[in-house]
Amino acid sequence: MQAVVTFGRYLGLVRALAKTHPNGDLCLVTASSGFSKNSSPAQIQRRWSFGDDACFVARHKLADILGVADGVGGWRSYGVDPSQFSRGLMQTCERLVREGHFRPQHPEGLIAASYKELIENKAALIGSTTACIVALHKQEQTIYTANLGDSGFRLIRDGAVVHRSEEQQHYFNTPFQLAMAPPMQEGLVLSDSPESAAKTSFEVQKGDVILMGTDGLFDNMNDEMILSHIRQLKDHRQESVQRTANSIAHQARQLAFDPNYMSPFAITANANGIEIKGGKPDDITVILATVHIGDDFS
């Protein structure tokens, strides 16, 4: 994802009743996979970080939380490492979950609290990032989501997408984003409020699949391509989930560098009057999770 700055493109208490399953609360069996656009397919990536993308999985007695963020690559032309802000945001989210400083029903609050902490601590960070959080409330058997920008999620049941996030774009290839700007550029850099995140909630059941990804995934693979991999997932063992996550990430990367492929990104670009063809080389992050009963994550 490239857009950063503003002047033109590219710079750019009522509680729900808890429903407890007779054999235990719901939980997630998870796997992550991905690539930096600058790495070879065989190169091992740093855990929870793929190029300018970052992600996390955190577990708490109340909820399992998943998150992805995509650092805005346009900052690199200003000598800024775009990965630092996205990574810092996700690491702070993960720590707040572990410490219990979050509400599963309000994942946008987790984004806001993490962003606020980075700003108030005057962290030596500059950059912009999208952010998407999915929280499974174990007893309520409900996922709560918050999505700011063009990363996103799919909820899949019986081989079909039953819920999906919607992109938030200011205009083509310029998604909603959080920003930390240097003092001389404050007010000049595109920066959205965490409260602007799109918020949704859905009941889930055993066997559901949650897929999260950055735009490097969704710009190169449409839902039907993704589902072709999900439908081959035969069980909910972690090894199986990991293999499926890997296969999705590998195909996304392969398509990203195919000059003859009419990718979802190219289709959208053409609809906006930009005549291009091919995949979109980008960092790719995939988190795949299956809804399971009990606390056995092996």
CSV table of C-alpha atoms in Angstrom, one decimal:
chain,number,residue,atom,x,y,z
A,1,MET,CA,0.0,0.0,0.0
A,2,GLN,CA,1.5,3.2,-1.2
A,3,ALA,CA,-0.5,6.4,-0.6
A,4,VAL,CA,0.6,8.7,2.2
A,5,VAL,CA,0.3,12.4,2.0
A,6,THR,CA,-2.6,14.7,1.4
A,7,PHE,CA,-1.8,17.2,-1.3
A,8,GLY,CA,-2.4,14.7,-4.1
A,9,ARG,CA,-2.2,11.0,-4.2
A,10,TYR,CA,0.6,8.9,-2.9
A,11,LEU,CA,1.6,11.0,0.1
A,12,GLY,CA,-0.5,10.1,1.6
A,13,LEU,CA,-24.3,-0.8,29.5
A,14,VAL,CA,-26.6,-3.4,28.2
A,15,ARG,CA,-24.7,-6.7,28.0
A,16,ALA,CA,-25.5,-9.5,25.6
A,17,LEU,CA,-26.4,-12.7,27.3
A,18,ALA,CA,-23.4,-15.1,27.2
A,19,LYS,CA,-24.1,-18.4,25.5
A,20,THR,CA,-21.8,-21.1,26.8
A,21,HIS,CA,-21.3,-24.2,24.7
A,22,PRO,CA,-21.9,-27.4,26.8
A,23,ASN,CA,-18.3,-28.6,26.0
A,24,GLY,CA,-16.6,-25.2,26.6
A,25,ASP,CA,-16.2,-21.8,25.2
A,26,LEU,CA,-15.3,-21.1,21.6
A,27,CYS,CA,-11.7,-20.3,20.7
A,28,LEU,CA,-9.5,-20.0,17.6
A,29,VAL,CA,-6.9,-22.3,16.1
A,30,THR,CA,-4.7,-19.8,14.2
A,31,ALA,CA,-1.9,-19.6,11.6
A,32,SER,CA,-0.1,-16.7,9.9
A,33,SER,CA,1.8,-16.5,6.7
A,34,GLY,CA,3.1,-13.9,4.3
A,35,PHE,CA,5.9,-12.4,2.2
A,36,SER,CA,7.7,-9.1,1.8
A,37,LYS,CA,7.4,-8.0,-1.8
A,38,ASN,CA,11.2,-7.6,-1.8
A,39,SER,CA,11.9,-11.2,-0.6
A,40,SER,CA,12.2,-14.4,-2.4
A,41,PRO,CA,9.3,-16.9,-1.9
A,42,ALA,CA,11.7,-19.2,0.1
A,43,GLN,CA,13.0,-16.5,2.4
A,44,ILE,CA,12.0,-16.8,6.0
A,45,GLN,CA,10.2,-13.7,7.4
A,46,ARG,CA,10.4,-12.2,10.8
A,47,ARG,CA,7.5,-13.5,12.9
A,48,TRP,CA,4.5,-11.2,12.8
A,49,SER,CA,6.1,-8.9,10.2
A,50,PHE,CA,6.1,-9.2,6.4
A,51,GLY,CA,7.8,-6.2,4.9
A,52,ASP,CA,5.8,-3.1,5.9
A,53,ASP,CA,2.9,-5.3,7.1
A,54,ALA,CA,2.6,-6.4,10.7
A,55,CYS,CA,0.2,-8.7,12.6
A,56,PHE,CA,-0.5,-10.3,15.9
A,57,VAL,CA,-2.5,-13.1,17.6
A,58,ALA,CA,-3.3,-12.6,21.3
A,59,ARG,CA,-5.2,-14.8,23.7
A,60,HIS,CA,-7.1,-13.7,26.8
A,61,LYS,CA,-9.6,-15.5,29.1
A,62,LEU,CA,-12.3,-13.4,27.6
A,63,ALA,CA,-11.4,-13.4,23.9
A,64,ASP,CA,-9.0,-14.3,21.1
A,65,ILE,CA,-7.8,-11.3,19.2
A,66,LEU,CA,-6.3,-11.1,15.7
A,67,GLY,CA,-4.9,-8.0,14.1
A,68,VAL,CA,-3.2,-6.8,10.9
A,69,ALA,CA,-1.7,-3.5,9.8
A,70,ASP,CA,-0.2,-2.3,6.6
A,71,GLY,CA,2.5,0.5,6.8
A,72,VAL,CA,2.2,3.1,4.0
A,73,GLY,CA,5.1,2.5,1.7
A,74,GLY,CA,5.1,6.1,0.3
A,75,TRP,CA,7.0,7.2,3.4
A,76,ARG,CA,10.1,5.4,2.2
A,77,SER,CA,10.8,8.2,-0.3
A,78,TYR,CA,11.2,10.5,2.7
A,79,GLY,CA,13.8,8.3,4.4
A,80,VAL,CA,11.2,6.7,6.8
A,81,ASP,CA,10.9,2.9,7.4
A,82,PRO,CA,7.2,2.3,7.0
A,83,SER,CA,7.3,-0.9,8.9
A,84,GLN,CA,8.1,0.7,12.2
A,85,PHE,CA,4.7,2.3,12.8
A,86,SER,CA,2.6,-0.7,11.7
A,87,ARG,CA,4.8,-3.0,13.8
A,88,GLY,CA,4.7,-0.6,16.9
A,89,LEU,CA,0.9,-0.4,16.7
A,90,MET,CA,0.4,-4.2,16.5
A,91,GLN,CA,2.9,-4.9,19.3
A,92,THR,CA,1.1,-2.3,21.5
A,93,CYS,CA,-2.3,-3.9,20.7
A,94,GLU,CA,-1.0,-7.3,21.6
A,95,ARG,CA,0.4,-6.2,24.9
A,96,LEU,CA,-2.8,-4.4,25.9
A,97,VAL,CA,-4.7,-7.6,25.2
A,98,ARG,CA,-2.3,-9.7,27.3
A,99,GLU,CA,-2.7,-7.2,30.2
A,100,GLY,CA,-6.5,-7.2,29.9
A,101,HIS,CA,-6.7,-3.5,28.9
A,102,PHE,CA,-9.4,-4.0,26.3
A,103,ARG,CA,-13.0,-4.7,25.8
A,104,PRO,CA,-13.7,-7.6,23.3
A,105,GLN,CA,-16.9,-5.9,22.1
A,106,HIS,CA,-15.0,-2.7,21.1
A,107,PRO,CA,-12.0,-3.6,19.0
A,108,GLU,CA,-11.9,0.0,17.7
A,109,GLY,CA,-11.1,1.0,21.3
A,110,LEU,CA,-8.0,-1.3,21.2
A,111,ILE,CA,-6.8,0.5,18.1
A,112,ALA,CA,-7.5,3.9,19.7
A,113,ALA,CA,-5.8,3.0,22.9
A,114,SER,CA,-2.7,1.7,21.2
A,115,TYR,CA,-2.5,4.7,18.9
A,116,LYS,CA,-2.9,7.1,21.8
A,117,GLU,CA,-0.2,5.3,23.8
A,118,LEU,CA,2.3,5.7,20.9
A,119,ILE,CA,1.5,9.4,20.6
A,120,GLU,CA,1.5,10.1,24.3
A,121,ASN,CA,4.8,8.3,24.8
A,122,LYS,CA,6.3,10.3,22.0
A,123,ALA,CA,7.5,7.1,20.4
A,124,ALA,CA,10.2,7.8,17.8
A,125,LEU,CA,7.9,6.7,15.1
A,126,ILE,CA,6.9,8.4,11.8
A,127,GLY,CA,4.5,6.9,9.3
A,128,SER,CA,1.0,5.8,8.4
A,129,THR,CA,-0.8,2.5,8.6
A,130,THR,CA,-4.1,0.8,8.1
A,131,ALA,CA,-5.4,-1.4,10.9
A,132,CYS,CA,-7.9,-4.3,11.2
A,133,ILE,CA,-8.9,-6.1,14.5
A,134,VAL,CA,-11.1,-9.1,14.9
A,135,ALA,CA,-12.1,-10.2,18.4
A,136,LEU,CA,-13.8,-13.5,19.2
A,137,HIS,CA,-15.7,-13.1,22.5
A,138,LYS,CA,-15.5,-16.7,23.7
A,139,GLN,CA,-18.7,-16.9,25.8
A,140,GLU,CA,-20.9,-14.7,23.6
A,141,GLN,CA,-19.7,-16.8,20.6
A,142,THR,CA,-19.5,-13.5,18.6
A,143,ILE,CA,-16.8,-11.8,16.7
A,144,TYR,CA,-16.5,-8.0,16.9
A,145,THR,CA,-14.5,-6.3,14.2
A,146,ALA,CA,-13.0,-2.9,13.5
A,147,ASN,CA,-11.4,-2.1,10.1
A,148,LEU,CA,-9.7,1.2,9.2
A,149,GLY,CA,-8.5,1.2,5.6
A,150,ASP,CA,-8.1,-1.5,3.0
A,151,SER,CA,-6.9,-4.5,5.0
A,152,GLY,CA,-9.8,-6.7,6.0
A,153,PHE,CA,-11.4,-10.0,6.8
A,154,ARG,CA,-13.7,-12.7,5.6
A,155,LEU,CA,-16.0,-14.9,7.7
A,156,ILE,CA,-16.5,-18.2,5.9
A,157,ARG,CA,-19.1,-20.9,6.7
A,158,ASP,CA,-19.7,-24.1,4.8
A,159,GLY,CA,-17.3,-23.0,2.1
A,160,ALA,CA,-19.0,-19.7,1.4
A,161,VAL,CA,-18.2,-16.1,2.5
A,162,VAL,CA,-21.1,-15.0,4.8
A,163,HIS,CA,-19.6,-11.7,6.0
A,164,ARG,CA,-16.8,-9.5,4.7
A,165,SER,CA,-15.2,-6.2,5.6
A,166,GLU,CA,-15.5,-3.2,3.3
A,167,GLU,CA,-12.6,-1.1,2.2
A,168,GLN,CA,-12.5,2.5,3.4
A,169,GLN,CA,-10.9,4.6,0.7
A,170,HIS,CA,-10.6,8.4,0.4
A,171,TYR,CA,-10.0,7.8,-3.3
A,172,PHE,CA,-8.4,5.1,-5.4
A,173,ASN,CA,-5.4,3.6,-3.7
A,174,THR,CA,-5.6,6.0,-0.8
A,175,PRO,CA,-7.2,4.1,2.1
A,176,PHE,CA,-8.2,5.5,5.5
A,177,GLN,CA,-5.1,5.4,7.8
A,178,LEU,CA,-3.6,6.4,11.1
A,179,ALA,CA,-0.6,8.6,11.0
A,180,MET,CA,2.3,9.9,13.1
A,181,ALA,CA,3.9,12.9,11.3
A,182,PRO,CA,7.0,14.9,12.0
A,183,PRO,CA,6.2,18.3,13.7
A,184,MET,CA,6.7,20.2,10.5
A,185,GLN,CA,4.2,18.1,8.6
A,186,GLU,CA,1.4,17.9,11.3
A,187,GLY,CA,-1.8,18.8,9.7
A,188,LEU,CA,-0.5,18.2,6.2
A,189,VAL,CA,-0.4,14.4,6.4
A,190,LEU,CA,-3.6,12.4,5.8
A,191,SER,CA,-4.6,11.0,9.2
A,192,ASP,CA,-8.0,9.4,10.1
A,193,SER,CA,-9.4,8.9,13.6
A,194,PRO,CA,-9.4,5.3,15.0
A,195,GLU,CA,-13.1,5.9,15.7
A,196,SER,CA,-13.6,6.1,11.9
A,197,ALA,CA,-13.0,2.4,11.7
A,198,ALA,CA,-16.0,0.4,10.3
A,199,LYS,CA,-17.4,-1.7,13.1
A,200,THR,CA,-19.4,-5.0,12.8
A,201,SER,CA,-20.3,-8.0,14.9
A,202,PHE,CA,-21.5,-11.5,13.9
A,203,GLU,CA,-22.4,-14.7,15.7
A,204,VAL,CA,-20.0,-17.6,14.9
A,205,GLN,CA,-20.2,-21.3,15.4
A,206,LYS,CA,-17.8,-24.3,15.5
A,207,GLY,CA,-16.3,-24.9,12.1
A,208,ASP,CA,-16.4,-21.2,10.9
A,209,VAL,CA,-13.2,-19.9,9.3
A,210,ILE,CA,-11.9,-16.4,9.7
A,211,LEU,CA,-9.4,-15.0,7.1
A,212,MET,CA,-7.6,-11.7,7.7
A,213,GLY,CA,-5.2,-10.1,5.3
A,214,THR,CA,-3.6,-6.9,4.1
A,215,ASP,CA,-4.4,-5.4,0.7
A,216,GLY,CA,-1.5,-7.4,-0.8
A,217,LEU,CA,-3.8,-10.5,-0.4
A,218,PHE,CA,-7.1,-9.0,-1.5
A,219,ASP,CA,-5.6,-6.9,-4.4
A,220,ASN,CA,-4.3,-10.2,-5.9
A,221,MET,CA,-6.9,-12.8,-5.0
A,222,ASN,CA,-10.7,-12.6,-5.3
A,223,ASP,CA,-12.9,-14.4,-2.8
A,224,GLU,CA,-13.5,-17.4,-5.1
A,225,MET,CA,-9.7,-18.0,-5.3
A,226,ILE,CA,-9.4,-17.8,-1.6
A,227,LEU,CA,-12.3,-20.1,-1.0
A,228,SER,CA,-10.8,-22.8,-3.3
A,229,HIS,CA,-8.1,-23.1,-0.7
A,230,ILE,CA,-10.4,-22.9,2.3
A,231,ARG,CA,-12.5,-25.7,1.0
A,232,GLN,CA,-9.5,-28.0,1.0
A,233,LEU,CA,-9.1,-27.5,4.8
A,234,LYS,CA,-10.3,-30.9,6.1
A,235,ASP,CA,-9.7,-30.5,9.9
A,236,HIS,CA,-8.9,-27.9,12.5
A,237,ARG,CA,-5.5,-29.1,13.6
A,238,GLN,CA,-3.0,-26.2,13.7
A,239,GLU,CA,-0.8,-28.0,11.1
A,240,SER,CA,-3.7,-28.1,8.6
A,241,VAL,CA,-4.6,-24.5,9.2
A,242,GLN,CA,-0.9,-23.5,8.7
A,243,ARG,CA,-0.7,-25.3,5.4
A,244,THR,CA,-3.8,-23.6,4.1
A,245,ALA,CA,-2.5,-20.2,5.2
A,246,ASN,CA,0.8,-20.9,3.4
A,247,SER,CA,-0.9,-22.0,0.2
A,248,ILE,CA,-3.0,-18.8,0.1
A,249,ALA,CA,0.0,-16.6,0.7
A,250,HIS,CA,2.0,-18.4,-2.0
A,251,GLN,CA,-0.6,-18.1,-4.6
A,252,ALA,CA,-1.1,-14.4,-3.8
A,253,ARG,CA,2.6,-13.8,-4.2
A,254,GLN,CA,2.7,-15.7,-7.5
A,255,LEU,CA,-0.2,-13.7,-8.9
A,256,ALA,CA,1.3,-10.4,-7.7
A,257,PHE,CA,4.2,-10.8,-10.1
A,258,ASP,CA,2.2,-12.1,-13.1
A,259,PRO,CA,2.2,-9.3,-15.7
A,260,ASN,CA,-0.7,-11.0,-17.7
A,261,TYR,CA,-3.1,-11.5,-14.8
A,262,MET,CA,-6.1,-9.3,-14.5
A,263,SER,CA,-5.9,-8.9,-10.7
A,264,PRO,CA,-8.7,-7.4,-8.5
A,265,PHE,CA,-6.4,-4.3,-8.2
A,266,ALA,CA,-6.1,-3.9,-12.0
A,267,ILE,CA,-9.8,-4.3,-12.4
A,268,THR,CA,-10.4,-1.6,-9.8
A,269,ALA,CA,-7.8,0.7,-11.4
A,270,ASN,CA,-9.4,0.3,-14.8
A,271,ALA,CA,-12.8,1.2,-13.3
A,272,ASN,CA,-11.1,4.4,-12.1
A,273,GLY,CA,-9.7,5.3,-15.5
A,274,ILE,CA,-6.2,3.9,-15.0
A,275,GLU,CA,-5.4,1.3,-17.7
A,276,ILE,CA,-3.2,-1.3,-16.2
A,277,LYS,CA,-2.9,-5.1,-16.3
A,278,GLY,CA,-1.1,-7.6,-14.0
A,279,GLY,CA,-0.8,-8.4,-10.4
A,280,LYS,CA,0.1,-5.9,-7.7
A,281,PRO,CA,3.5,-6.5,-6.1
A,282,ASP,CA,3.1,-5.8,-2.5
A,283,ASP,CA,3.7,-7.2,1.0
A,284,ILE,CA,1.3,-10.0,1.8
A,285,THR,CA,0.0,-11.0,5.2
A,286,VAL,CA,-2.5,-13.8,5.9
A,287,ILE,CA,-4.0,-14.8,9.2
A,288,LEU,CA,-6.2,-17.9,9.1
A,289,ALA,CA,-8.3,-19.0,12.1
A,290,THR,CA,-10.8,-21.8,12.6
A,291,VAL,CA,-13.5,-21.6,15.3
A,292,HIS,CA,-13.1,-24.4,17.7
A,293,ILE,CA,-14.4,-25.6,21.1
A,294,GLY,CA,-12.2,-25.6,24.2
A,295,ASP,CA,-8.7,-24.4,24.9
A,296,ASP,CA,-6.6,-26.9,23.1
A,297,PHE,CA,-4.7,-24.9,20.4
A,298,SER,CA,-2.4,-27.7,19.3
